[in-house]
């Protein structure tokens, strides 16, 4: 069984780290380079950087900022936002990213997943899925959650995996920033039906939320932002408490 990973996430807007609730009401959460250094020192297993307005502003990810952060890290570093081509990915990998995350561009052009997997390997390709419950359906949203699609979340996760994605970053828009716990239902549904790793995201507010998501679903990673940015839970303390619950962490 894969050991579980604790993954802080830096949502970037205008070069600063921000965090909101349900993808709205964004607040400044600090300098991304300083936060990256802090998480490295505290024992984070990986770091995710998401340029959350690159797609809607129709621009590429801040490559210089990616370089600055990468200099401070020895842990795996995933970068997402504004990526739409093989060449975009090449530039980010050259800047120091270990993996890239694609969302809107993959929905619009699913062949991009297989193109990137062929060029760089599946281990490099993370497909991020922003999911929201609409009526009795779980639907994929794009453009930073601003636009709903007709894609069913579970079917899109299966297709992404079949096209060569190395893992799925599954964010519950309903849970995002609420600190009410991970969305166990959709996380279990997706992780039970694909064989590639699933990172649970959206809603973490306390240690028990990580215990639940790792015990009750097949998610192999737990991603959070607010609780780490605002020092509500320390990463070392979280990992120690997970070990006391007999959950194997890196």
Short mmCIF file of C-alpha atoms in Angstrom, two decimals:
data_model
loop_
_atom_site.label_atom_id
_atom_site.label_comp_id
_atom_site.label_asym_id
_atom_site.label_seq_id
_atom_site.Cartn_x
_atom_site.Cartn_y
_atom_site.Cartn_z
CA UNK A 1 0.00 0.00 0.00
CA UNK A 2 1.28 3.47 -0.88
CA UNK A 3 2.20 5.62 2.08
CA UNK A 4 -0.01 8.67 2.43
CA UNK A 5 1.23 12.11 1.41
CA UNK A 6 0.58 15.48 3.05
CA UNK A 7 0.56 18.21 0.44
CA UNK A 8 0.26 21.95 1.08
CA UNK A 9 -1.14 23.96 -1.81
CA UNK A 10 -0.20 27.48 -2.86
CA UNK A 11 -3.04 29.12 -4.78
CA UNK A 12 -1.40 32.05 -6.57
CA UNK A 13 -3.03 35.25 -7.78
CA UNK A 14 -1.01 38.30 -8.92
CA UNK A 15 2.13 36.66 -7.54
CA UNK A 16 0.78 36.25 -3.99
CA UNK A 17 -0.64 33.26 -2.16
CA UNK A 18 -4.40 33.57 -1.65
CA UNK A 19 -7.17 31.46 -0.16
CA UNK A 20 -10.94 31.75 -0.19
CA UNK A 21 -14.07 29.72 0.49
CA UNK A 22 -15.78 27.78 -2.30
CA UNK A 23 -13.32 29.42 -4.73
CA UNK A 24 -14.51 32.95 -3.79
CA UNK A 25 -13.64 35.79 -1.36
CA UNK A 26 -9.90 35.35 -1.81
CA UNK A 27 -7.62 36.66 0.94
CA UNK A 28 -3.85 37.13 0.98
CA UNK A 29 -2.12 34.26 2.75
CA UNK A 30 1.53 35.26 2.43
CA UNK A 31 4.62 35.18 0.26
CA UNK A 32 4.72 31.98 -1.82
CA UNK A 33 8.52 31.58 -1.67
CA UNK A 34 8.58 31.94 2.13
CA UNK A 35 5.66 29.53 2.50
CA UNK A 36 7.39 27.00 0.24
CA UNK A 37 10.54 27.17 2.38
CA UNK A 38 8.46 26.77 5.55
CA UNK A 39 6.63 23.69 4.24
CA UNK A 40 9.85 22.08 3.07
CA UNK A 41 11.33 22.55 6.55
CA UNK A 42 8.19 21.25 8.27
CA UNK A 43 8.25 17.96 6.40
CA UNK A 44 5.68 18.33 3.62
CA UNK A 45 5.84 15.42 1.19
CA UNK A 46 5.11 17.48 -1.90
CA UNK A 47 4.06 21.01 -2.81
CA UNK A 48 1.40 22.11 -5.30
CA UNK A 49 1.46 25.56 -6.92
CA UNK A 50 -1.70 26.60 -8.77
CA UNK A 51 -1.81 29.88 -10.68
CA UNK A 52 -5.57 30.16 -10.28
CA UNK A 53 -6.21 33.08 -12.64
CA UNK A 54 -3.85 32.20 -15.50
CA UNK A 55 -6.56 30.48 -17.54
CA UNK A 56 -9.26 33.13 -17.15
CA UNK A 57 -6.69 35.87 -17.82
CA UNK A 58 -5.56 33.93 -20.90
CA UNK A 59 -1.88 34.00 -19.95
CA UNK A 60 0.83 31.53 -19.05
CA UNK A 61 1.96 30.57 -15.54
CA UNK A 62 4.48 32.80 -13.75
CA UNK A 63 7.62 30.94 -14.81
CA UNK A 64 10.00 33.22 -12.86
CA UNK A 65 8.06 32.63 -9.66
CA UNK A 66 8.16 28.89 -10.30
CA UNK A 67 11.96 29.15 -10.62
CA UNK A 68 12.22 31.04 -7.30
CA UNK A 69 10.14 28.47 -5.47
CA UNK A 70 11.87 25.48 -7.07
CA UNK A 71 15.25 26.75 -5.79
CA UNK A 72 13.99 26.29 -2.24
CA UNK A 73 12.61 22.78 -2.64
CA UNK A 74 13.92 19.23 -2.65
CA UNK A 75 10.43 17.67 -2.43
CA UNK A 76 8.30 16.99 -5.54
CA UNK A 77 6.84 20.23 -6.91
CA UNK A 78 3.66 20.30 -9.01
CA UNK A 79 2.74 23.41 -11.01
CA UNK A 80 -0.61 24.21 -12.62
CA UNK A 81 -2.42 27.10 -14.30
CA UNK A 82 -2.47 28.30 -17.89
CA UNK A 83 -0.87 25.16 -19.32
CA UNK A 84 -2.17 24.25 -22.76
CA UNK A 85 0.70 22.74 -24.74
CA UNK A 86 3.71 20.44 -24.66
CA UNK A 87 5.94 23.50 -24.91
CA UNK A 88 4.30 25.11 -21.85
CA UNK A 89 5.14 22.00 -19.86
CA UNK A 90 8.69 21.86 -21.13
CA UNK A 91 9.30 25.44 -19.90
CA UNK A 92 7.89 24.66 -16.45
CA UNK A 93 9.95 21.49 -16.08
CA UNK A 94 13.03 23.45 -17.12
CA UNK A 95 12.09 26.04 -14.46
CA UNK A 96 12.18 23.34 -11.78
CA UNK A 97 8.72 21.76 -11.65
CA UNK A 98 8.65 17.97 -11.22
CA UNK A 99 5.03 17.52 -12.28
CA UNK A 100 2.42 19.68 -13.97
CA UNK A 101 -1.30 19.95 -13.32
CA UNK A 102 -3.81 20.56 -16.10
CA UNK A 103 -7.50 21.24 -15.72
CA UNK A 104 -9.44 23.43 -18.20
CA UNK A 105 -7.08 22.69 -21.09
CA UNK A 106 -7.47 18.93 -20.57
CA UNK A 107 -11.26 19.21 -20.64
CA UNK A 108 -11.17 21.23 -23.85
CA UNK A 109 -8.51 19.02 -25.45
CA UNK A 110 -8.31 15.56 -23.83
CA UNK A 111 -5.59 14.51 -26.28
CA UNK A 112 -3.27 16.90 -24.41
CA UNK A 113 -3.13 14.33 -21.59
CA UNK A 114 -1.83 11.57 -23.85
CA UNK A 115 0.51 13.99 -25.66
CA UNK A 116 2.10 15.03 -22.36
CA UNK A 117 2.27 11.47 -21.05
CA UNK A 118 4.00 10.37 -24.25
CA UNK A 119 6.48 13.26 -24.17
CA UNK A 120 7.29 13.41 -20.45
CA UNK A 121 5.85 10.25 -18.87
CA UNK A 122 2.60 9.71 -16.96
CA UNK A 123 4.36 10.35 -13.63
CA UNK A 124 4.65 13.99 -14.72
CA UNK A 125 0.96 14.49 -15.57
CA UNK A 126 -1.57 15.41 -12.89
CA UNK A 127 -5.14 16.01 -14.04
CA UNK A 128 -6.88 18.40 -11.66
CA UNK A 129 -10.64 18.04 -11.43
CA UNK A 130 -12.77 20.71 -9.77
CA UNK A 131 -16.06 19.01 -8.95
CA UNK A 132 -19.34 20.37 -7.65
CA UNK A 133 -22.61 18.65 -6.89
CA UNK A 134 -25.38 20.09 -9.08
CA UNK A 135 -28.71 18.47 -8.24
CA UNK A 136 -27.99 14.76 -8.10
CA UNK A 137 -24.95 15.00 -10.40
CA UNK A 138 -21.26 15.59 -9.76
CA UNK A 139 -20.12 17.88 -12.55
CA UNK A 140 -16.65 18.97 -13.64
CA UNK A 141 -16.05 22.74 -13.54
CA UNK A 142 -13.34 24.65 -15.39
CA UNK A 143 -11.79 28.14 -15.46
CA UNK A 144 -11.13 28.22 -11.74
CA UNK A 145 -14.58 26.87 -10.97
CA UNK A 146 -16.35 29.63 -12.87
CA UNK A 147 -17.79 27.47 -15.63
CA UNK A 148 -19.75 24.23 -15.29
CA UNK A 149 -19.39 21.53 -17.92
CA UNK A 150 -21.70 18.64 -18.76
CA UNK A 151 -18.96 16.16 -17.84
CA UNK A 152 -19.71 13.75 -15.01
CA UNK A 153 -16.81 13.76 -12.57
CA UNK A 154 -16.43 10.00 -12.34
CA UNK A 155 -16.50 9.52 -16.11
CA UNK A 156 -13.94 12.28 -16.66
CA UNK A 157 -11.63 10.79 -14.03
CA UNK A 158 -11.81 7.41 -15.79
CA UNK A 159 -11.12 8.99 -19.19
CA UNK A 160 -8.18 11.01 -17.85
CA UNK A 161 -6.67 7.86 -16.36
CA UNK A 162 -7.15 5.94 -19.61
CA UNK A 163 -5.43 8.73 -21.57
CA UNK A 164 -2.31 8.52 -19.44
CA UNK A 165 -2.74 10.78 -16.41
CA UNK A 166 -0.41 9.79 -13.58
CA UNK A 167 -2.71 10.96 -10.82
CA UNK A 168 -5.89 12.91 -10.15
CA UNK A 169 -6.06 16.01 -7.98
CA UNK A 170 -9.72 15.98 -6.96
CA UNK A 171 -11.02 19.22 -5.45
CA UNK A 172 -14.51 19.41 -4.01
CA UNK A 173 -15.74 22.93 -4.71
CA UNK A 174 -18.50 22.36 -2.17
CA UNK A 175 -15.92 21.71 0.53
CA UNK A 176 -13.18 24.12 -0.55
CA UNK A 177 -12.14 26.44 2.28
CA UNK A 178 -15.04 25.43 4.54
CA UNK A 179 -12.91 23.34 6.94
CA UNK A 180 -15.87 20.96 7.29
CA UNK A 181 -13.86 17.95 6.21
CA UNK A 182 -12.93 16.35 2.91
CA UNK A 183 -15.80 15.30 0.65
CA UNK A 184 -15.64 11.60 1.47
CA UNK A 185 -18.45 10.63 -0.90
CA UNK A 186 -16.95 11.92 -4.14
CA UNK A 187 -13.40 11.05 -3.06
CA UNK A 188 -14.43 7.45 -2.40
CA UNK A 189 -16.43 7.25 -5.63
CA UNK A 190 -13.48 8.38 -7.74
CA UNK A 191 -10.71 6.54 -5.88
CA UNK A 192 -12.70 3.28 -5.92
CA UNK A 193 -13.10 3.42 -9.69
CA UNK A 194 -9.65 4.28 -11.02
CA UNK A 195 -6.28 2.68 -10.38
CA UNK A 196 -4.06 5.79 -10.45
CA UNK A 197 -3.45 7.77 -7.23
CA UNK A 198 -6.06 10.30 -6.10
CA UNK A 199 -5.22 13.40 -4.05
CA UNK A 200 -8.17 14.57 -1.94
CA UNK A 201 -8.61 18.33 -1.77
CA UNK A 202 -11.14 20.75 -0.36
CA UNK A 203 -12.49 21.03 3.17
CA UNK A 204 -9.66 19.93 5.48
CA UNK A 205 -10.05 21.66 8.84
CA UNK A 206 -8.65 19.31 11.48
CA UNK A 207 -6.51 16.22 11.96
CA UNK A 208 -9.53 13.91 12.04
CA UNK A 209 -10.42 14.99 8.50
CA UNK A 210 -7.16 13.47 7.26
CA UNK A 211 -7.73 10.35 9.37
CA UNK A 212 -11.18 9.93 7.83
CA UNK A 213 -10.17 10.47 4.22
CA UNK A 214 -7.28 8.02 4.50
CA UNK A 215 -9.31 5.39 6.39
CA UNK A 216 -12.55 5.64 4.44
CA UNK A 217 -11.32 6.22 0.87
CA UNK A 218 -8.43 5.09 -1.29
CA UNK A 219 -6.98 8.60 -1.59
CA UNK A 220 -3.19 8.49 -1.29
CA UNK A 221 -2.69 12.19 -0.69
CA UNK A 222 -4.38 14.89 1.35
CA UNK A 223 -4.03 18.45 0.08
CA UNK A 224 -4.83 21.53 2.15
CA UNK A 225 -4.10 25.23 2.20
CA UNK A 226 -5.80 27.41 4.86
CA UNK A 227 -4.93 25.23 7.84
CA UNK A 228 -1.25 25.25 6.93
CA UNK A 229 -1.03 28.88 5.77
CA UNK A 230 -2.58 30.21 8.98
CA UNK A 231 -0.72 27.79 11.31
CA UNK A 232 -3.85 26.02 12.49
CA UNK A 233 -2.22 22.60 12.09
CA UNK A 234 1.50 21.90 11.89
CA UNK A 235 2.59 19.37 9.28
CA UNK A 236 4.89 17.50 11.65
CA UNK A 237 2.18 17.31 14.30
CA UNK A 238 -0.34 16.13 11.71
CA UNK A 239 1.96 13.36 10.48
CA UNK A 240 2.72 12.26 14.04
CA UNK A 241 -0.97 12.05 14.89
CA UNK A 242 -1.66 10.06 11.73
CA UNK A 243 1.05 7.58 12.73
CA UNK A 244 -0.59 7.13 16.14
CA UNK A 245 -3.75 6.20 14.20
CA UNK A 246 -1.68 3.55 12.35
CA UNK A 247 -1.84 5.46 9.08
CA UNK A 248 1.44 5.09 7.21
CA UNK A 249 2.73 8.45 6.04
CA UNK A 250 5.95 9.32 4.26
#
